[in-house]
Backbone as ProteinMPNN parsed JSONL, in Angstrom:
{"seq_chain_A": "XXXXXXXXXXXXXXXXXXXXXXXXXXXXXXXXXXXXXXXXXXXXXXXXXXXXXXXXXXXXXXXXXXXXXXXXXXXXXXXXXXXXXXXXXXXXXXXXXXXXXXXXXXXXXXXXXXXXXXXX", "coords_chain_A": {"N_chain_A": [[8.084, -9.15, 4.296], [9.284, -7.123, 1.791], [10.452, -3.745, 1.813], [8.828, -1.131, 0.058], [9.536, 1.226, -2.561], [8.569, 4.694, -2.913], [7.43, 5.064, -5.48], [6.94, 2.408, -6.239], [5.03, 1.761, -4.329], [3.0, 3.502, -5.095], [2.342, 2.369, -7.571], [1.436, -0.118, -6.719], [-0.919, 0.653, -5.373], [-2.434, 1.418, -7.562], [-2.652, -1.059, -8.89], [-4.056, -2.519, -6.925], [-6.433, -1.152, -7.04], [-7.255, -1.533, -9.75], [-7.212, -4.292, -9.957], [-6.444, -6.199, -12.022], [-4.099, -5.593, -14.583], [-2.613, -4.348, -17.602], [0.592, -2.983, -18.481], [0.218, -0.574, -19.912], [-2.319, 0.159, -19.025], [-1.886, 0.66, -16.338], [-0.163, 2.814, -16.639], [-1.929, 4.726, -17.667], [-3.293, 5.464, -15.406], [-1.57, 6.947, -13.888], [-1.035, 10.134, -12.823], [0.679, 12.332, -12.135], [4.157, 12.967, -12.697], [4.682, 10.952, -14.669], [6.216, 7.978, -15.544], [8.496, 6.74, -18.113], [7.348, 4.258, -20.414], [8.946, 1.871, -20.472], [10.357, 2.142, -18.08], [8.288, 2.029, -16.209], [7.422, -0.583, -16.698], [9.673, -1.968, -15.786], [9.582, -1.292, -13.052], [7.239, -2.614, -12.299], [7.993, -5.257, -12.806], [9.982, -5.45, -10.869], [8.373, -5.325, -8.609], [7.164, -7.764, -8.907], [9.368, -9.466, -8.535], [9.833, -8.927, -5.858], [7.708, -10.177, -4.739], [5.133, -9.143, -4.635], [3.466, -8.972, -6.8], [2.059, -10.792, -9.535], [1.77, -12.372, -12.791], [-0.184, -12.906, -15.794], [0.533, -14.333, -18.857], [0.11, -13.169, -22.144], [0.858, -13.915, -25.052], [3.387, -11.827, -26.079], [2.931, -9.971, -24.137], [2.1, -8.961, -20.774], [-0.288, -9.385, -18.204], [-0.721, -7.943, -15.173], [-1.223, -8.617, -11.681], [-2.064, -8.031, -8.24], [-0.623, -9.95, -5.59], [-0.335, -9.662, -2.98], [-2.454, -8.526, -0.56], [-4.077, -5.344, 0.01], [-4.739, -5.046, 2.652], [-2.998, -6.804, 4.017], [-0.573, -5.595, 3.349], [-0.926, -3.104, 4.563], [-1.03, -3.842, 7.282], [1.612, -4.789, 7.693], [3.066, -2.481, 7.013], [2.133, -0.612, 8.916], [2.872, -1.876, 11.302], [5.668, -1.829, 11.081], [6.094, 0.96, 10.984], [5.12, 1.742, 13.508], [6.855, 0.318, 15.162], [9.321, 1.504, 14.399], [9.002, 4.308, 14.749], [7.513, 4.858, 17.015], [8.421, 3.462, 19.198], [7.435, 0.823, 19.314], [4.923, 1.143, 20.437], [1.517, 1.456, 20.585], [0.075, 3.206, 22.076], [1.825, 5.418, 22.247], [1.716, 6.163, 19.562], [-1.006, 6.89, 19.183], [-1.175, 8.989, 21.045], [0.598, 10.765, 19.853], [-0.836, 11.508, 17.519], [-3.021, 12.705, 18.748], [-1.803, 14.89, 20.074], [-0.932, 16.287, 17.846], [-3.281, 17.123, 16.926], [-4.7, 15.583, 15.115], [-6.532, 13.729, 15.622], [-9.653, 13.568, 17.152], [-11.284, 14.079, 20.389], [-13.791, 12.908, 20.331], [-13.435, 10.991, 18.32], [-11.535, 9.401, 19.584], [-13.086, 8.425, 21.714], [-14.866, 6.908, 20.217], [-13.12, 4.961, 19.209], [-12.398, 3.743, 21.642], [-14.881, 2.66, 22.314], [-15.14, 0.784, 20.279], [-13.076, -0.941, 20.991], [-13.913, -1.845, 23.477], [-16.28, -3.16, 22.94], [-17.426, -6.403, 22.724], [-16.221, -8.858, 20.408], [-18.037, -10.677, 17.975]], "CA_chain_A": [[7.697, -8.283, 3.209], [10.299, -6.115, 1.491], [10.001, -2.362, 1.767], [8.602, -0.603, -1.284], [9.841, 2.622, -2.81], [7.344, 5.484, -3.079], [6.854, 4.793, -6.799], [6.392, 1.042, -6.194], [3.797, 1.809, -3.545], [2.003, 4.152, -5.96], [1.933, 1.38, -8.568], [0.631, -1.127, -6.016], [-2.259, 1.218, -5.152], [-3.134, 1.327, -8.851], [-2.984, -2.463, -9.136], [-5.134, -2.895, -6.004], [-7.66, -0.525, -7.559], [-7.646, -2.15, -11.025], [-7.233, -5.743, -9.732], [-5.598, -6.769, -13.073], [-3.826, -4.529, -15.551], [-1.436, -4.319, -18.444], [1.428, -1.814, -18.174], [-0.395, 0.631, -20.486], [-3.462, 0.537, -18.183], [-1.294, 1.269, -15.147], [0.346, 4.104, -17.097], [-3.065, 5.641, -17.822], [-3.746, 5.867, -14.072], [-0.564, 7.813, -13.255], [-1.357, 11.505, -13.2], [1.859, 13.187, -12.017], [5.465, 12.324, -12.852], [4.487, 9.702, -15.4], [7.495, 7.436, -16.034], [8.528, 6.147, -19.448], [6.731, 2.922, -20.426], [9.929, 0.842, -20.09], [10.647, 2.33, -16.657], [7.136, 1.489, -15.486], [7.485, -2.035, -16.846], [10.732, -2.423, -14.874], [9.069, -1.157, -11.68], [6.264, -3.694, -12.077], [8.766, -6.512, -12.713], [10.61, -5.427, -9.538], [7.311, -5.702, -7.664], [6.992, -9.208, -9.063], [10.519, -10.091, -7.879], [9.673, -8.749, -4.415], [6.615, -11.03, -4.288], [3.893, -8.386, -4.482], [2.7, -9.017, -8.051], [2.291, -11.907, -10.458], [1.228, -12.011, -14.104], [-0.638, -13.859, -16.789], [1.148, -13.987, -20.143], [-0.706, -13.2, -23.354], [1.863, -13.704, -26.088], [4.531, -11.044, -25.6], [2.506, -8.987, -23.14], [1.726, -9.528, -19.474], [-1.302, -8.724, -17.386], [-0.244, -8.062, -13.8], [-2.217, -8.552, -10.615], [-1.438, -8.099, -6.919], [-0.774, -11.188, -4.826], [-0.366, -9.206, -1.589], [-3.631, -7.666, -0.415], [-3.819, -4.045, 0.619], [-4.855, -5.231, 4.103], [-1.735, -7.394, 4.495], [0.466, -4.574, 3.23], [-1.201, -2.095, 5.594], [-0.607, -4.397, 8.575], [3.069, -4.784, 7.742], [3.52, -1.09, 6.982], [1.831, 0.022, 10.203], [3.708, -2.505, 12.329], [7.02, -1.287, 10.921], [6.068, 2.378, 11.374], [4.954, 1.821, 14.962], [8.125, -0.143, 15.741], [10.416, 2.427, 14.101], [8.781, 5.708, 15.121], [6.768, 5.003, 18.27], [8.968, 2.5, 20.161], [6.527, -0.332, 19.35], [3.822, 1.473, 21.338], [0.322, 2.03, 19.97], [-0.264, 4.356, 22.921], [2.647, 6.534, 21.77], [1.213, 6.572, 18.255], [-2.274, 7.595, 19.358], [-0.918, 10.265, 21.721], [1.206, 11.638, 18.851], [-1.897, 12.075, 16.686], [-3.818, 13.589, 19.596], [-1.027, 16.128, 20.255], [-0.894, 16.982, 16.557], [-4.685, 17.451, 16.638], [-5.117, 14.796, 13.952], [-7.618, 12.866, 16.083], [-10.452, 14.307, 18.13], [-11.738, 13.34, 21.568], [-14.935, 12.09, 19.902], [-12.885, 9.834, 17.605], [-10.92, 8.54, 20.597], [-14.19, 7.72, 22.394], [-15.365, 5.906, 19.266], [-12.132, 3.878, 19.216], [-12.572, 3.034, 22.919], [-16.115, 1.886, 22.212], [-14.842, -0.369, 19.422], [-12.213, -1.843, 21.758], [-14.665, -2.4, 24.616], [-17.396, -3.972, 22.452], [-16.938, -7.754, 22.428], [-16.355, -9.346, 19.033], [-18.953, -11.813, 17.863]], "C_chain_A": [[8.775, -7.223, 2.996], [9.671, -4.73, 1.417], [9.86, -1.918, 0.319], [9.077, 0.839, -1.371], [8.512, 3.369, -2.942], [6.66, 5.188, -4.406], [6.253, 3.392, -6.84], [5.078, 1.022, -5.429], [2.673, 2.456, -4.355], [1.454, 3.156, -6.987], [1.072, 0.295, -7.924], [-0.777, -0.603, -5.764], [-3.084, 1.17, -6.442], [-3.55, -0.11, -9.132], [-4.074, -2.958, -8.185], [-6.462, -2.344, -6.504], [-8.164, -1.261, -8.808], [-7.825, -3.664, -10.935], [-6.366, -6.511, -10.74], [-5.337, -5.655, -14.074], [-2.574, -4.812, -16.361], [-0.673, -3.041, -18.116], [0.771, -0.539, -18.696], [-1.603, 1.09, -19.662], [-2.987, 1.174, -16.874], [-0.814, 2.674, -15.495], [-0.785, 5.131, -17.187], [-3.565, 6.172, -16.483], [-2.783, 6.841, -13.383], [-0.76, 9.234, -13.758], [-0.119, 12.402, -13.192], [3.129, 12.348, -12.164], [5.355, 10.961, -13.536], [5.83, 9.197, -15.936], [7.374, 6.982, -17.483], [7.95, 4.73, -19.341], [7.709, 1.849, -19.956], [10.294, 0.932, -18.61], [9.52, 1.744, -15.814], [7.126, -0.032, -15.545], [8.535, -2.632, -15.906], [10.27, -2.363, -13.427], [8.116, -2.306, -11.366], [6.979, -5.044, -11.982], [9.508, -6.591, -11.369], [9.598, -5.803, -8.46], [7.055, -7.204, -7.719], [8.136, -9.951, -8.368], [10.421, -10.006, -6.359], [8.498, -9.556, -3.853], [5.293, -10.32, -4.068], [2.931, -8.593, -5.644], [3.031, -10.31, -8.788], [1.672, -11.51, -11.792], [0.668, -13.222, -14.837], [-0.051, -13.401, -18.11], [0.132, -14.154, -21.263], [0.229, -12.885, -24.511], [3.051, -12.969, -25.49], [4.17, -10.049, -24.509], [2.054, -9.699, -21.865], [0.654, -8.677, -18.81], [-0.939, -9.01, -15.93], [-1.402, -7.96, -12.818], [-1.52, -8.697, -9.264], [-1.65, -9.466, -6.279], [-0.643, -10.908, -3.329], [-1.552, -8.259, -1.488], [-3.249, -6.345, 0.235], [-3.884, -4.16, 2.148], [-3.561, -5.804, 4.686], [-0.6, -6.377, 4.427], [0.302, -3.526, 4.33], [-0.743, -2.579, 6.965], [0.906, -4.352, 8.722], [3.635, -3.38, 7.81], [3.317, -0.431, 8.337], [2.683, -0.578, 11.318], [5.128, -1.954, 12.281], [7.078, 0.165, 11.378], [5.965, 2.528, 12.886], [6.234, 1.375, 15.662], [9.212, 0.928, 15.593], [10.238, 3.833, 14.666], [8.102, 5.912, 16.47], [7.195, 3.977, 19.325], [8.039, 1.303, 20.391], [5.32, -0.108, 20.252], [2.666, 2.129, 20.581], [-0.137, 3.249, 20.764], [0.53, 5.586, 22.481], [2.149, 7.06, 20.429], [-0.064, 7.393, 18.397], [-2.05, 8.945, 20.032], [-0.243, 11.26, 20.772], [0.129, 12.313, 18.011], [-2.803, 13.005, 17.487], [-3.11, 14.93, 19.79], [-0.977, 16.953, 18.977], [-2.287, 17.411, 16.098], [-5.168, 16.791, 15.345], [-6.245, 13.827, 14.308], [-8.344, 13.608, 17.199], [-10.813, 13.42, 19.319], [-12.909, 12.427, 21.202], [-14.449, 10.839, 19.159], [-12.212, 8.866, 18.575], [-11.986, 7.765, 21.371], [-14.757, 6.625, 21.505], [-14.423, 4.701, 19.21], [-12.257, 3.058, 20.5], [-13.809, 2.153, 22.882], [-15.887, 0.63, 21.358], [-14.023, -1.41, 20.176], [-13.005, -2.567, 22.835], [-15.827, -3.281, 24.19], [-16.863, -5.356, 22.1], [-17.188, -8.147, 20.981], [-17.27, -10.558, 19.024], [-18.368, -12.885, 16.993]], "O_chain_A": [[9.134, -6.506, 3.93], [8.519, -4.569, 1.015], [10.666, -2.281, -0.537], [9.03, 1.581, -0.39], [7.456, 2.749, -3.068], [5.435, 5.072, -4.455], [5.179, 3.197, -7.409], [4.128, 0.35, -5.828], [1.528, 2.007, -4.304], [0.249, 3.111, -7.238], [0.092, -0.158, -8.517], [-1.742, -1.349, -5.927], [-4.287, 0.912, -6.408], [-4.675, -0.357, -9.565], [-4.934, -3.738, -8.594], [-7.495, -3.005, -6.396], [-9.35, -1.574, -8.913], [-8.525, -4.252, -11.76], [-5.618, -7.401, -10.335], [-6.23, -4.867, -14.383], [-1.618, -5.423, -15.883], [-1.237, -2.116, -17.532], [0.764, 0.476, -18.0], [-1.885, 2.287, -19.605], [-3.608, 2.108, -16.367], [-1.034, 3.615, -14.733], [-0.597, 6.289, -16.814], [-4.198, 7.227, -16.436], [-3.152, 7.486, -12.401], [-0.665, 9.506, -14.955], [0.107, 13.151, -14.142], [3.16, 11.173, -11.799], [5.869, 9.957, -13.043], [6.504, 9.898, -16.69], [6.269, 6.857, -18.011], [8.056, 4.087, -18.297], [7.351, 1.007, -19.134], [10.514, -0.091, -17.96], [9.766, 1.049, -14.829], [6.851, -0.692, -14.543], [8.308, -3.68, -15.302], [10.535, -3.283, -12.654], [8.184, -2.899, -10.289], [6.607, -5.884, -11.163], [9.645, -7.674, -10.799], [9.928, -6.515, -7.511], [6.765, -7.833, -6.701], [7.903, -10.951, -7.689], [10.874, -10.908, -5.654], [8.311, -9.617, -2.638], [4.418, -10.845, -3.38], [1.722, -8.411, -5.496], [4.133, -10.846, -8.675], [1.108, -10.423, -11.911], [0.994, -14.374, -14.547], [-0.125, -12.221, -18.451], [-0.602, -15.14, -21.322], [0.376, -11.727, -24.903], [3.65, -13.426, -24.516], [5.049, -9.347, -24.008], [1.68, -10.871, -21.882], [0.682, -7.447, -18.846], [-0.86, -10.165, -15.511], [-2.414, -7.311, -13.081], [-0.513, -9.395, -9.15], [-2.718, -10.064, -6.407], [-0.819, -11.808, -2.508], [-1.644, -7.295, -2.247], [-2.232, -6.244, 0.921], [-3.167, -3.452, 2.855], [-3.085, -5.345, 5.724], [0.231, -6.302, 5.332], [1.281, -3.112, 4.951], [-0.138, -1.822, 7.725], [1.423, -3.925, 9.755], [4.567, -3.113, 8.568], [4.218, 0.231, 8.852], [3.163, 0.149, 12.188], [5.719, -1.649, 13.317], [8.01, 0.558, 12.081], [6.656, 3.358, 13.475], [6.65, 1.987, 16.646], [9.934, 1.222, 16.546], [11.221, 4.482, 15.024], [8.114, 7.018, 17.009], [6.429, 3.66, 20.234], [7.879, 0.835, 21.518], [4.753, -1.067, 20.776], [2.813, 3.211, 20.012], [-0.671, 4.205, 20.2], [-0.031, 6.674, 22.356], [2.159, 8.267, 20.19], [-0.19, 8.463, 17.802], [-2.66, 9.94, 19.641], [-0.481, 12.464, 20.869], [0.159, 13.526, 17.806], [-3.3, 13.994, 16.949], [-3.735, 15.985, 19.684], [-0.979, 18.183, 19.027], [-2.449, 17.987, 15.022], [-5.944, 17.373, 14.587], [-6.835, 13.19, 13.435], [-7.718, 14.2, 18.078], [-10.674, 12.198, 19.275], [-13.008, 11.306, 21.702], [-14.994, 9.753, 19.351], [-12.309, 7.65, 18.408], [-11.809, 6.579, 21.652], [-15.09, 5.54, 21.982], [-14.875, 3.557, 19.169], [-12.227, 1.828, 20.459], [-13.783, 1.022, 23.368], [-16.383, -0.449, 21.682], [-14.242, -2.612, 20.024], [-12.796, -3.755, 23.078], [-16.318, -4.074, 24.993], [-15.956, -5.482, 21.277], [-18.222, -7.817, 20.402], [-17.269, -11.362, 19.957], [-18.998, -13.921, 16.783]]}, "name": "protein", "num_of_chains": 1, "seq": "XXXXXXXXXXXXXXXXXXXXXXXXXXXXXXXXXXXXXXXXXXXXXXXXXXXXXXXXXXXXXXXXXXXXXXXXXXXXXXXXXXXXXXXXXXXXXXXXXXXXXXXXXXXXXXXXXXXXXXXX"}
């Protein structure tokens, strides 16, 4: 999976939310730093070239839809982040969030319970 720019990732979140959309519908969802229509169209075509999006053609216009699920993207993103910033260690990642007080002891106990409970 190729890395996405911040703007591409923002557009993907919109497409995951809308499921299918024309460029003008994606544009309507962008609240801050709204790009020009042609710029947005180029970003979406780049997402298509990277294998994240496909389209259905309706005459001269295209309706785009994601072909990479948010779950698959999240897995790849998290794996890369853990490899790059935490030496491929989930323990290092969790301890980082604990030290930064981003996760509580109660949440850690809940995670342990999830890990220790056998899957059905």
